[in-house]
Tab-separated table of C-alpha atoms and ligand atoms in Angstrom:
chain	number	residue	atom	x	y	z
A	184	UNK	CA	5.857	-3.699	-17.575
A	185	UNK	CA	7.118	-0.361	-16.373
A	186	UNK	CA	5.386	3.010	-16.159
A	187	UNK	CA	6.051	5.730	-18.735
A	188	UNK	CA	8.788	8.139	-17.568
A	189	UNK	CA	7.826	10.709	-14.944
A	190	UNK	CA	9.529	12.962	-12.418
A	191	UNK	CA	9.340	11.704	-8.862
A	192	UNK	CA	8.722	14.091	-5.983
A	193	UNK	CA	8.684	12.868	-2.405
A	194	UNK	CA	6.250	14.756	-0.139
A	195	UNK	CA	6.368	13.580	3.468
A	196	UNK	CA	3.731	15.987	4.810
A	197	UNK	CA	0.522	17.712	3.774
A	198	UNK	CA	2.425	20.993	3.283
A	199	UNK	CA	5.039	19.391	1.034
A	200	UNK	CA	2.335	17.700	-1.040
A	201	UNK	CA	0.316	20.908	-1.366
A	202	UNK	CA	3.442	22.791	-2.479
A	203	UNK	CA	4.261	20.121	-5.092
A	204	UNK	CA	0.697	20.116	-6.437
A	205	UNK	CA	0.787	23.931	-6.519
A	206	UNK	CA	3.999	23.872	-8.522
A	207	UNK	CA	3.095	21.146	-11.025
A	208	UNK	CA	-0.673	21.677	-11.400
A	209	UNK	CA	-2.606	18.987	-13.212
A	210	UNK	CA	0.611	17.482	-14.639
A	211	UNK	CA	1.005	15.902	-11.215
A	212	UNK	CA	-0.639	12.879	-9.617
A	213	UNK	CA	-0.597	11.960	-5.961
A	214	UNK	CA	0.776	8.519	-5.151
A	215	UNK	CA	-0.499	7.095	-1.856
A	216	UNK	CA	-0.193	3.304	-1.507
A	217	UNK	CA	0.025	2.989	-5.269
A	218	UNK	CA	-2.160	-0.131	-5.302
A	219	UNK	CA	-4.531	1.387	-7.842
A	220	UNK	CA	-2.339	4.025	-9.471
A	221	UNK	CA	0.776	1.930	-10.173
A	222	UNK	CA	-1.099	-0.891	-11.960
A	223	UNK	CA	-2.749	1.800	-14.127
A	224	UNK	CA	0.623	3.447	-14.808
A	225	UNK	CA	2.217	0.112	-15.714
A	226	UNK	CA	-0.567	-0.475	-18.243
A	227	UNK	CA	0.036	3.126	-19.445
A	228	UNK	CA	-3.609	3.911	-18.711
A	229	UNK	CA	-2.258	6.691	-16.482
A	230	UNK	CA	0.780	8.690	-17.622
A	231	UNK	CA	1.336	11.528	-15.158
A	232	UNK	CA	4.363	13.762	-15.855
A	233	UNK	CA	5.019	14.173	-12.140
A	234	UNK	CA	4.329	11.710	-9.330
A	235	UNK	CA	4.003	13.243	-5.865
A	236	UNK	CA	4.614	10.438	-3.366
A	237	UNK	CA	2.716	10.995	-0.113
A	238	UNK	CA	2.979	7.376	1.072
A	239	UNK	CA	5.103	8.486	4.021
A	240	UNK	CA	3.226	11.658	4.998
A	241	UNK	CA	2.998	10.653	8.661
A	242	UNK	CA	0.881	13.716	9.556
A	243	UNK	CA	-1.905	12.216	7.428
A	244	UNK	CA	-1.732	8.693	8.895
A	245	UNK	CA	-3.619	8.342	12.185
A	246	UNK	CA	-6.784	7.104	13.838
A	247	UNK	CA	-8.206	9.393	16.521
A	248	UNK	CA	-11.296	9.290	18.683
A	249	UNK	CA	-12.551	12.875	18.334
A	250	UNK	CA	-15.299	12.607	20.952
A	251	UNK	CA	-18.101	10.741	19.209
A	252	UNK	CA	-16.431	10.991	15.806
A	253	UNK	CA	-13.697	8.751	14.515
A	254	UNK	CA	-11.078	10.802	12.635
A	255	UNK	CA	-8.926	8.780	10.225
A	256	UNK	CA	-6.022	10.317	8.326
A	257	UNK	CA	-6.331	9.735	4.569
A	258	UNK	CA	-2.914	8.042	4.403
A	259	UNK	CA	-3.820	5.394	6.998
A	260	UNK	CA	-3.252	1.979	5.456
A	261	UNK	CA	-6.003	-0.645	5.148
A	262	UNK	CA	-4.105	-2.987	7.516
A	263	UNK	CA	-3.841	-0.297	10.201
A	264	UNK	CA	-7.557	0.491	9.936
A	265	UNK	CA	-8.460	-3.206	10.099
A	266	UNK	CA	-6.517	-3.738	13.345
A	267	UNK	CA	-7.169	-0.366	15.010
A	268	UNK	CA	-8.848	-0.742	18.409
A	269	UNK	CA	-10.659	2.591	17.901
A	270	UNK	CA	-12.045	1.596	14.506
A	271	UNK	CA	-13.070	-1.813	15.823
A	272	UNK	CA	-14.906	-0.143	18.717
A	273	UNK	CA	-16.591	2.747	16.866
A	274	UNK	CA	-17.001	1.448	13.310
A	275	UNK	CA	-16.567	-2.347	13.198
A	276	UNK	CA	-18.135	-2.329	9.717
A	277	UNK	CA	-15.203	-0.237	8.465
A	278	UNK	CA	-12.621	-2.439	10.195
A	279	UNK	CA	-14.204	-5.477	8.539
A	280	UNK	CA	-14.329	-3.795	5.110
A	281	UNK	CA	-10.666	-2.749	5.407
A	282	UNK	CA	-9.785	-6.362	6.198
A	283	UNK	CA	-11.554	-7.554	3.050
A	284	UNK	CA	-9.666	-5.305	0.603
A	285	UNK	CA	-7.521	-7.385	-1.750
A	286	UNK	CA	-4.900	-9.398	0.098
A	287	UNK	CA	-2.418	-8.765	2.938
A	288	UNK	CA	0.218	-7.323	0.594
A	289	UNK	CA	-2.280	-4.836	-0.879
A	290	UNK	CA	-3.476	-3.922	2.631
A	291	UNK	CA	0.114	-3.279	3.763
A	292	UNK	CA	0.443	-0.537	1.095
A	293	UNK	CA	-3.040	0.678	0.129
A	294	UNK	CA	-4.642	3.531	2.058
A	295	UNK	CA	-8.248	4.320	2.945
A	296	UNK	CA	-7.896	7.819	1.488
A	297	UNK	CA	-6.520	6.411	-1.767
A	298	UNK	CA	-9.458	4.047	-1.950
A	299	UNK	CA	-11.968	6.871	-1.406
A	300	UNK	CA	-10.198	9.239	-3.845
A	301	UNK	CA	-9.942	6.546	-6.522
A	302	UNK	CA	-13.765	6.240	-6.402
A	303	UNK	CA	-14.045	2.763	-7.840
A	304	UNK	CA	-17.727	1.802	-7.407
A	305	UNK	CA	-16.700	-1.766	-6.541
A	306	UNK	CA	-14.420	-0.735	-3.659
A	307	UNK	CA	-15.054	-1.904	-0.099
A	308	UNK	CA	-13.974	1.170	1.860
A	309	UNK	CA	-16.265	3.771	0.222
A	310	UNK	CA	-19.191	1.353	0.455
A	311	UNK	CA	-18.728	0.880	4.202
A	312	UNK	CA	-18.203	4.628	4.690
A	313	UNK	CA	-21.396	5.443	2.778
A	314	UNK	CA	-23.423	3.151	5.043
A	315	UNK	CA	-21.712	4.685	8.076
A	316	UNK	CA	-22.663	8.237	7.008
A	317	UNK	CA	-19.019	9.366	6.904
A	318	UNK	CA	-17.728	12.653	5.582
A	319	UNK	CA	-14.474	13.530	3.857
A	320	UNK	CA	-12.253	16.496	4.704
A	321	UNK	CA	-10.736	18.013	1.569
A	322	UNK	CA	-7.988	20.647	1.696
A	323	UNK	CA	-6.485	22.835	-1.012
A	324	UNK	CA	-5.281	26.367	-1.712
A	325	UNK	CA	-8.891	27.606	-1.387
A	326	UNK	CA	-9.211	26.234	2.156
A	327	UNK	CA	-10.776	23.216	3.814
A	328	UNK	CA	-14.217	21.758	3.106
A	329	UNK	CA	-16.120	18.740	4.343
A	330	UNK	CA	-18.020	16.659	1.800
A	331	UNK	CA	-20.493	13.928	2.744
A	332	UNK	CA	-19.747	10.421	1.483
A	333	UNK	CA	-22.999	10.587	-0.488
A	334	UNK	CA	-21.842	13.664	-2.457
A	335	UNK	CA	-18.171	12.785	-2.977
A	336	UNK	CA	-18.127	10.575	-6.057
A	337	UNK	CA	-19.646	12.096	-9.196
A	338	UNK	CA	-19.180	9.146	-11.562
A	339	UNK	CA	-16.957	6.171	-12.375
A	340	UNK	CA	-13.502	7.027	-10.882
A	341	UNK	CA	-14.641	10.668	-10.604
A	342	UNK	CA	-14.929	12.831	-7.517
A	343	UNK	CA	-15.437	16.434	-6.416
A	344	UNK	CA	-11.652	16.697	-5.742
A	345	UNK	CA	-9.892	19.473	-7.705
A	346	UNK	CA	-6.400	18.627	-9.033
A	347	UNK	CA	-4.779	20.822	-6.364
A	348	UNK	CA	-6.803	19.373	-3.486
A	349	UNK	CA	-5.988	16.516	-1.131
A	350	UNK	CA	-8.345	14.308	0.765
A	351	UNK	CA	-6.881	14.706	4.249
A	352	UNK	CA	-9.285	13.058	6.695
A	353	UNK	CA	-12.233	10.699	6.902
A	354	UNK	CA	-14.732	11.417	9.681
A	355	UNK	CA	-17.052	8.665	10.870
A	356	UNK	CA	-19.755	9.288	13.466
A	357	UNK	CA	-19.314	6.599	16.127
A	358	UNK	CA	-21.520	3.552	15.659
A	359	UNK	CA	-20.338	1.907	18.864
A	360	UNK	CA	-22.553	-0.992	19.881
A	361	UNK	CA	-24.730	-0.736	16.757
A	362	UNK	CA	-25.396	-3.774	14.571
A	363	UNK	CA	-23.957	-4.035	11.075
A	364	UNK	CA	-23.505	-6.493	8.228
A	365	UNK	CA	-21.195	-6.777	5.240
A	366	UNK	CA	-21.625	-9.231	2.387
A	367	UNK	CA	-19.199	-9.344	-0.535
A	368	UNK	CA	-19.418	-11.668	-3.529
A	369	UNK	CA	-16.229	-12.330	-5.497
A	370	UNK	CA	-15.158	-14.834	-8.133
A	371	UNK	CA	-11.597	-15.053	-6.790
A	372	UNK	CA	-10.311	-14.550	-3.255
A	373	UNK	CA	-8.530	-11.230	-3.753
A	374	UNK	CA	-10.995	-9.575	-6.106
A	375	UNK	CA	-12.996	-6.412	-5.911
A	376	UNK	CA	-16.664	-7.091	-5.229
A	377	UNK	CA	-18.818	-8.387	-8.054
A	378	UNK	CA	-21.428	-6.879	-5.728
A	379	UNK	CA	-21.101	-5.994	-2.052
A	380	UNK	CA	-23.635	-4.743	0.491
A	381	UNK	CA	-22.933	-2.810	3.684
A	382	UNK	CA	-25.620	-2.448	6.355
A	383	UNK	CA	-25.276	-0.157	9.355
A	384	UNK	CA	-27.910	0.310	12.048
A	385	UNK	CA	-27.975	3.517	14.050
A	386	UNK	CA	-30.705	4.078	16.618
A	387	UNK	CA	-33.884	2.968	14.815
A	388	UNK	CA	-32.494	3.679	11.333
A	389	UNK	CA	-30.832	1.281	8.922
A	390	UNK	CA	-28.512	2.394	6.109
A	391	UNK	CA	-27.803	0.076	3.197
A	392	UNK	CA	-24.994	0.793	0.713
A	393	UNK	CA	-24.217	-1.113	-2.483
A	394	UNK	CA	-20.910	-1.660	-4.287
A	395	UNK	CA	-20.749	-2.176	-8.049
A	396	UNK	CA	-24.427	-1.557	-8.765
A	397	UNK	CA	-23.750	1.618	-10.778
A	398	UNK	CA	-21.026	4.099	-11.648
A	399	UNK	CA	-20.607	5.126	-7.999
A	400	UNK	CA	-21.264	3.416	-4.685
A	401	UNK	CA	-24.984	3.810	-3.930
A	402	UNK	CA	-27.568	3.752	-1.166
A	403	UNK	CA	-30.285	1.126	-1.621
A	404	UNK	CA	-32.957	3.791	-1.207
A	405	UNK	CA	-36.013	1.588	-1.799
A	406	UNK	CA	-34.768	-0.991	0.721
A	407	UNK	CA	-34.113	1.725	3.288
A	408	UNK	CA	-37.600	3.152	2.762
A	409	UNK	CA	-39.186	-0.285	3.123
A	410	UNK	CA	-37.292	-0.888	6.365
A	411	UNK	CA	-38.338	2.522	7.683
A	412	UNK	CA	-41.964	1.616	7.131
A	413	UNK	CA	-41.583	-1.653	8.999
A	414	UNK	CA	-40.793	-4.266	6.333
A	415	UNK	CA	-38.788	-7.325	7.350
A	416	UNK	CA	-35.399	-8.274	5.867
A	417	UNK	CA	-36.733	-10.475	3.056
A	418	UNK	CA	-39.361	-7.978	1.878
A	419	UNK	CA	-37.037	-4.981	2.104
A	420	UNK	CA	-34.165	-6.799	0.366
A	421	UNK	CA	-36.406	-7.590	-2.608
A	422	UNK	CA	-36.144	-3.871	-3.488
A	423	UNK	CA	-32.342	-3.652	-3.228
A	424	UNK	CA	-31.685	-3.267	-6.965
A	425	UNK	CA	-34.505	-0.777	-7.572
A	426	UNK	CA	-33.267	2.355	-9.312
A	427	UNK	CA	-29.794	0.936	-9.943
A	428	UNK	CA	-28.057	0.516	-13.301
A	429	UNK	CA	-25.443	-2.197	-12.808
A	430	UNK	CA	-22.917	-2.799	-15.566
A	431	UNK	CA	-22.381	-6.088	-17.365
A	432	UNK	CA	-18.782	-7.283	-17.595
A	433	UNK	CA	-16.698	-10.469	-17.631
A	434	UNK	CA	-17.542	-11.294	-14.027
A	435	UNK	CA	-21.329	-10.860	-14.152
A	436	UNK	CA	-24.304	-9.834	-16.256
A	437	UNK	CA	-26.412	-6.906	-15.089
A	438	UNK	CA	-29.235	-9.318	-14.219
A	439	UNK	CA	-26.904	-11.456	-12.072
A	440	UNK	CA	-25.724	-8.298	-10.274
A	441	UNK	CA	-29.360	-7.404	-9.518
A	442	UNK	CA	-29.912	-10.895	-8.140
A	443	UNK	CA	-26.760	-10.633	-6.017
A	444	UNK	CA	-27.815	-7.235	-4.655
A	445	UNK	CA	-31.117	-8.694	-3.432
A	446	UNK	CA	-29.609	-11.859	-1.956
A	447	UNK	CA	-26.629	-10.144	-0.324
A	448	UNK	CA	-28.808	-7.360	1.082
A	449	UNK	CA	-31.010	-9.929	2.764
A	450	UNK	CA	-27.989	-11.683	4.254
A	451	UNK	CA	-26.449	-8.430	5.445
A	452	UNK	CA	-29.742	-7.341	7.015
A	453	UNK	CA	-30.077	-10.673	8.777
A	454	UNK	CA	-26.479	-10.359	10.028
A	455	UNK	CA	-27.413	-6.920	11.384
A	456	UNK	CA	-30.378	-8.453	13.198
A	457	UNK	CA	-33.157	-7.166	10.953
B	224	UNK	CA	17.481	9.397	-8.742
B	225	UNK	CA	19.873	8.350	-6.016
B	226	UNK	CA	18.467	6.202	-3.270
B	227	UNK	CA	19.729	4.197	-0.359
B	228	UNK	CA	17.974	0.989	0.582
B	229	UNK	CA	18.998	-1.597	3.129
B	230	UNK	CA	18.489	-4.999	1.536
B	231	UNK	CA	19.004	-8.113	3.637
B	232	UNK	CA	20.943	-6.041	6.142
B	233	UNK	CA	23.304	-4.355	3.682
B	234	UNK	CA	22.882	-0.702	2.706
B	235	UNK	CA	23.012	-0.085	-1.052
B	236	UNK	CA	23.149	3.316	-2.696
B	237	UNK	CA	22.022	3.123	-6.302
B	238	UNK	CA	21.204	5.538	-9.093
B	239	UNK	CA	17.995	4.469	-10.864
B	240	UNK	CA	15.391	5.966	-13.156
B	241	UNK	CA	12.512	7.523	-11.203
B	242	UNK	CA	10.074	4.992	-12.669
B	243	UNK	CA	12.033	1.918	-11.522
B	244	UNK	CA	9.936	-0.643	-9.671
B	245	UNK	CA	11.212	-2.268	-6.497
B	246	UNK	CA	11.317	-5.703	-8.143
B	247	UNK	CA	13.615	-4.383	-10.893
B	248	UNK	CA	15.832	-2.670	-8.352
B	249	UNK	CA	16.264	-6.028	-6.641
B	250	UNK	CA	16.678	-8.215	-9.707
B	251	UNK	CA	18.414	-5.956	-12.226
B	252	UNK	CA	20.450	-3.573	-10.071
B	253	UNK	CA	21.254	-5.709	-7.026
B	254	UNK	CA	21.333	-9.124	-8.767
B	255	UNK	CA	18.928	-10.617	-6.224
B	256	UNK	CA	16.992	-12.917	-8.522
B	257	UNK	CA	15.150	-15.121	-6.012
B	258	UNK	CA	12.254	-12.666	-6.216
B	259	UNK	CA	10.275	-13.678	-9.299
B	260	UNK	CA	8.030	-11.719	-11.604
B	261	UNK	CA	4.911	-13.723	-12.415
B	262	UNK	CA	1.844	-11.770	-13.470
B	263	UNK	CA	3.354	-8.284	-13.262
B	264	UNK	CA	-0.184	-7.067	-12.498
B	265	UNK	CA	-0.304	-7.280	-8.666
B	266	UNK	CA	-2.244	-10.539	-8.721
B	267	UNK	CA	0.055	-13.524	-8.160
B	268	UNK	CA	2.352	-12.593	-5.260
B	269	UNK	CA	5.459	-14.198	-6.823
B	270	UNK	CA	7.287	-10.891	-6.298
B	271	UNK	CA	6.461	-10.648	-2.563
B	272	UNK	CA	9.236	-9.239	-0.349
B	273	UNK	CA	9.230	-7.718	3.117
B	274	UNK	CA	9.314	-3.923	3.406
B	275	UNK	CA	10.189	-2.915	6.968
B	276	UNK	CA	9.070	-6.441	7.914
B	277	UNK	CA	5.698	-6.464	6.119
B	278	UNK	CA	4.834	-8.316	2.899
B	279	UNK	CA	4.376	-6.197	-0.241
B	280	UNK	CA	4.194	-6.983	-3.947
B	281	UNK	CA	7.448	-5.541	-5.255
B	282	UNK	CA	6.090	-5.224	-8.813
B	283	UNK	CA	3.701	-2.594	-7.434
B	284	UNK	CA	6.009	-0.449	-5.301
B	285	UNK	CA	8.302	2.236	-6.700
B	286	UNK	CA	11.966	1.798	-5.794
B	287	UNK	CA	12.013	5.531	-5.053
B	288	UNK	CA	9.306	5.077	-2.411
B	289	UNK	CA	11.484	2.774	-0.278
B	290	UNK	CA	14.457	5.153	-0.064
B	291	UNK	CA	15.757	4.861	3.495
B	292	UNK	CA	13.716	1.731	4.254
B	293	UNK	CA	14.652	-1.866	4.765
B	294	UNK	CA	13.818	-4.739	2.391
B	295	UNK	CA	14.142	-8.471	3.004
B	296	UNK	CA	14.148	-10.952	0.135
B	297	UNK	CA	14.285	-14.737	0.199
B	298	UNK	CA	18.107	-14.504	-0.002
B	299	UNK	CA	18.084	-12.731	3.368
B	300	UNK	CA	16.091	-15.273	5.402
B	301	UNK	CA	18.619	-17.951	6.303
B	302	UNK	CA	21.210	-17.286	8.981
B	303	UNK	CA	24.364	-18.693	7.476
B	304	UNK	CA	23.748	-22.393	6.949
B	305	UNK	CA	20.650	-22.362	9.150
B	306	UNK	CA	17.395	-22.014	7.258
B	307	UNK	CA	14.510	-19.903	8.455
B	308	UNK	CA	11.779	-22.059	10.022
B	309	UNK	CA	9.439	-21.237	7.108
B	310	UNK	CA	12.032	-22.483	4.614
B	311	UNK	CA	12.470	-25.572	6.775
B	312	UNK	CA	8.688	-26.098	6.811
B	313	UNK	CA	8.485	-25.883	3.002
B	314	UNK	CA	11.300	-28.445	2.732
B	315	UNK	CA	9.971	-30.937	5.256
B	316	UNK	CA	6.324	-30.743	4.108
B	317	UNK	CA	7.265	-30.533	0.433
B	318	UNK	CA	5.376	-27.250	0.015
B	319	UNK	CA	6.371	-26.816	-3.628
B	320	UNK	CA	6.530	-28.461	-7.000
B	321	UNK	CA	7.981	-26.262	-9.769
B	322	UNK	CA	9.079	-23.690	-7.183
B	323	UNK	CA	8.172	-20.578	-9.129
B	324	UNK	CA	5.720	-19.264	-6.545
B	325	UNK	CA	7.878	-20.380	-3.629
B	326	UNK	CA	10.001	-17.284	-2.916
B	327	UNK	CA	6.886	-15.096	-2.771
B	328	UNK	CA	4.941	-17.736	-0.869
B	329	UNK	CA	7.700	-18.041	1.744
B	330	UNK	CA	7.974	-14.268	2.225
B	331	UNK	CA	4.181	-13.915	2.520
B	332	UNK	CA	4.205	-16.728	5.102
B	333	UNK	CA	6.961	-15.035	7.123
B	334	UNK	CA	4.877	-11.846	7.256
B	335	UNK	CA	1.747	-13.841	8.116
B	336	UNK	CA	3.450	-15.606	11.059
B	337	UNK	CA	4.834	-12.300	12.270
B	338	UNK	CA	1.285	-10.910	12.499
B	339	UNK	CA	-0.344	-14.126	13.667
B	340	UNK	CA	2.189	-16.525	15.256
B	341	UNK	CA	-0.293	-19.387	15.786
B	342	UNK	CA	-2.681	-19.392	12.820
B	343	UNK	CA	-5.305	-22.031	12.134
B	344	UNK	CA	-5.195	-23.829	8.775
B	345	UNK	CA	-8.023	-21.575	7.634
B	346	UNK	CA	-6.148	-18.439	8.670
B	347	UNK	CA	-3.109	-19.645	6.718
B	348	UNK	CA	-5.252	-20.050	3.604
B	349	UNK	CA	-6.739	-16.570	4.110
B	350	UNK	CA	-3.343	-15.085	4.873
B	351	UNK	CA	-1.857	-16.428	1.653
B	352	UNK	CA	-4.773	-15.289	-0.514
B	353	UNK	CA	-2.474	-12.885	-2.362
B	354	UNK	CA	-0.207	-15.690	-3.589
B	355	UNK	CA	-1.105	-18.030	-6.419
B	356	UNK	CA	0.371	-21.482	-6.925
B	357	UNK	CA	-0.341	-23.344	-10.151
B	358	UNK	CA	1.122	-26.656	-9.021
B	359	UNK	CA	0.519	-27.791	-5.484
B	360	UNK	CA	-3.174	-27.238	-4.869
B	361	UNK	CA	-1.968	-25.376	-1.749
B	362	UNK	CA	-2.416	-28.327	0.594
B	363	UNK	CA	1.268	-28.847	1.324
B	364	UNK	CA	1.909	-25.107	1.449
B	365	UNK	CA	-0.616	-24.795	4.278
B	366	UNK	CA	0.997	-27.782	6.015
B	367	UNK	CA	4.430	-26.148	5.599
B	368	UNK	CA	3.312	-22.892	7.206
B	369	UNK	CA	1.598	-24.704	10.088
B	370	UNK	CA	4.788	-26.716	10.573
B	371	UNK	CA	6.804	-23.489	10.677
B	372	UNK	CA	4.366	-21.962	13.167
B	373	UNK	CA	4.790	-24.966	15.465
B	374	UNK	CA	8.605	-24.716	15.279
B	375	UNK	CA	10.249	-22.352	17.738
B	376	UNK	CA	11.360	-19.115	16.091
B	377	UNK	CA	15.162	-18.924	15.962
B	378	UNK	CA	16.247	-16.020	18.135
B	379	UNK	CA	19.610	-14.553	17.365
C	517	FAD	C1	-4.596	-7.165	-6.354
C	517	FAD	C2	-5.453	-6.050	-5.839
C	517	FAD	C3	-6.661	-6.338	-5.273
C	517	FAD	C4	-7.465	-5.324	-4.786
C	517	FAD	N1	-8.651	-5.683	-4.256
C	517	FAD	C5	-9.441	-4.726	-3.772
C	517	FAD	C6	-10.670	-5.081	-3.159
C	517	FAD	O1	-11.004	-6.262	-3.009
C	517	FAD	N2	-11.454	-4.082	-2.691
C	517	FAD	C7	-11.086	-2.771	-2.795
C	517	FAD	O2	-11.831	-1.916	-2.336
C	517	FAD	N3	-9.936	-2.395	-3.369
C	517	FAD	C8	-9.107	-3.339	-3.859
C	517	FAD	N4	-7.920	-2.975	-4.412
C	517	FAD	C9	-7.559	-1.527	-4.500
C	517	FAD	C10	-6.972	-1.054	-3.194
C	517	FAD	O3	-7.995	-0.853	-2.279
C	517	FAD	C11	-6.187	0.246	-3.334
C	517	FAD	O4	-5.343	0.290	-2.238
C	517	FAD	C12	-6.981	1.521	-3.268
C	517	FAD	O5	-7.965	1.491	-4.255
C	517	FAD	C13	-6.110	2.722	-3.561
C	517	FAD	O6	-5.404	3.142	-2.419
C	517	FAD	P1	-3.892	3.555	-2.569
C	517	FAD	O7	-3.491	4.192	-1.293
C	517	FAD	O8	-3.117	2.411	-3.029
C	517	FAD	O9	-3.980	4.729	-3.679
C	517	FAD	P2	-3.136	5.034	-4.985
C	517	FAD	O10	-3.143	3.902	-5.904
C	517	FAD	O11	-1.823	5.604	-4.592
C	517	FAD	O12	-4.013	6.221	-5.565
C	517	FAD	C14	-5.286	5.988	-6.156
C	517	FAD	C15	-5.837	7.313	-6.681
C	517	FAD	O13	-6.216	8.184	-5.614
C	517	FAD	C16	-5.485	9.397	-5.647
C	517	FAD	N5	-5.188	9.724	-4.252
C	517	FAD	C17	-4.582	8.894	-3.352
C	517	FAD	N6	-4.557	9.475	-2.130
C	517	FAD	C18	-5.141	10.689	-2.263
C	517	FAD	C19	-5.420	11.751	-1.346
C	517	FAD	N7	-5.099	11.661	-0.056
C	517	FAD	N8	-6.042	12.865	-1.827
C	517	FAD	C20	-6.382	12.932	-3.139
C	517	FAD	N9	-6.160	11.971	-4.048
C	517	FAD	C21	-5.542	10.863	-3.620
C	517	FAD	C22	-4.273	9.115	-6.514
C	517	FAD	O14	-3.790	10.281	-7.150
C	517	FAD	C23	-4.834	8.116	-7.507
C	517	FAD	O15	-5.543	8.776	-8.513
C	517	FAD	C24	-7.065	-3.970	-4.882
C	517	FAD	C25	-5.832	-3.655	-5.446
C	517	FAD	C26	-5.022	-4.682	-5.930
C	517	FAD	C27	-3.712	-4.322	-6.531
C	518	FES	S1	4.501	-10.342	-10.223
C	518	FES	FE1	3.930	-8.989	-8.633
C	518	FES	S2	2.050	-9.821	-8.008
C	518	FES	FE2	2.512	-11.069	-9.720
C	519	FES	S1	5.057	-24.741	-7.003
C	519	FES	FE1	4.708	-24.282	-9.089
C	519	FES	S2	3.553	-22.434	-8.932
C	519	FES	FE2	3.663	-23.072	-6.896
């Protein structure tokens, strides 16, 4: 299988990518690690006329400790996030989630920004970032804006990104020393989550994020409220699927997903010491 | 487009369609057919090669993206008559049956040992999660990689 014909443009910096997007408008598609886009193009589910390859935009690949905030360039690969000393220190939940994406080959190409921009509700990275209270820096001809992880995805594979905008940076408030948990259920080793749950404690508060329980990644609001009013892990986890609308597909029925959300939430809370 | 890629130590300049995938560059343009195409959907790892030393699935990388970079395929592992220690491990532990997955499995194992020179059996299984084998049940593949890890790397 090969993609439909397209024109290839190499953009090795933010400026080059912005110029290419400016020139080609919504004919163009950014290619980061290509681990979601190329499979779609090979199946002809995506047929961009122009591919703007930012996989080697080094100015967008970094991990920096910005004084209490971890700043991660959008083009940083999953493998580099997983083994970064800064990420491991300030957001071990994210390092763990990056290490559970796909397989080593996918992690050697795929980027955290590509994962966020793709907005697959079953993806590990956006789920961890939602629990961590991250925000996303978006840049385009109109300037730079910062969007919270909670507001970024507007539906299945849909985001607030305009066609001429790039996700440039992910900002994660440091969670150094705070407890966390991540539970992912898959049918096969390298799969996306059938359901996954990310738990991040911060001070007295506990955030719980769910993968694949709706058209976007979600907060388990009822569980969080129960925890805030003093419920233990088992009682709070019993509410994990409240208000969600999980899909049914070949890997699981909606009812099984609800069951998984409750069980995995309890395990993740226990792992985080709740 | 015109691109220059160093494959197994030799620089090649080739003119390919923009949409060419790395695996087709290797197999169809450079006649390096050790790298197999299995699933063609990024699942099986049969097409695994090293890009600047790290394992990637060459059915899911554009040839254009690796312009100026360095690729290693199974053909590039041995030094003359001397096999790479991972190849030697697969031979001595009989880490294959039909052999279809083997080129990708070997390249994934080389990358794994580069990142983790002394893996446990469990880490080998995890590290090869992107490679499917329909024959062996994996047992001898894990033994082969552990055998390679225990062998001294050949320094040239
Ligand atoms: C076999 C396999 C298994 C996988 N398993 C998992 C898994 O278990 N968990 C998981 O979470 N994911 C999984 N993935 C997906 C993987 O995480 C991808 O790497 C990720 O979804 C996309 O990142 P990328 O850099 O490859 O983006 P690409 O595929 O290059 O791009 C994806 C989309 O994002 C857009 N985009 C990319 N970067 C930017 C940017 N900076 N600004 C704006 N738009 C941008 C592109 O235009 C495209 O629409 C798997 C993939 C494969 C092939
Ligand atoms: S052929 Fe590339 S992963 Fe199967
Ligand atoms: S030896 Fe036959 S697929 Fe692995």
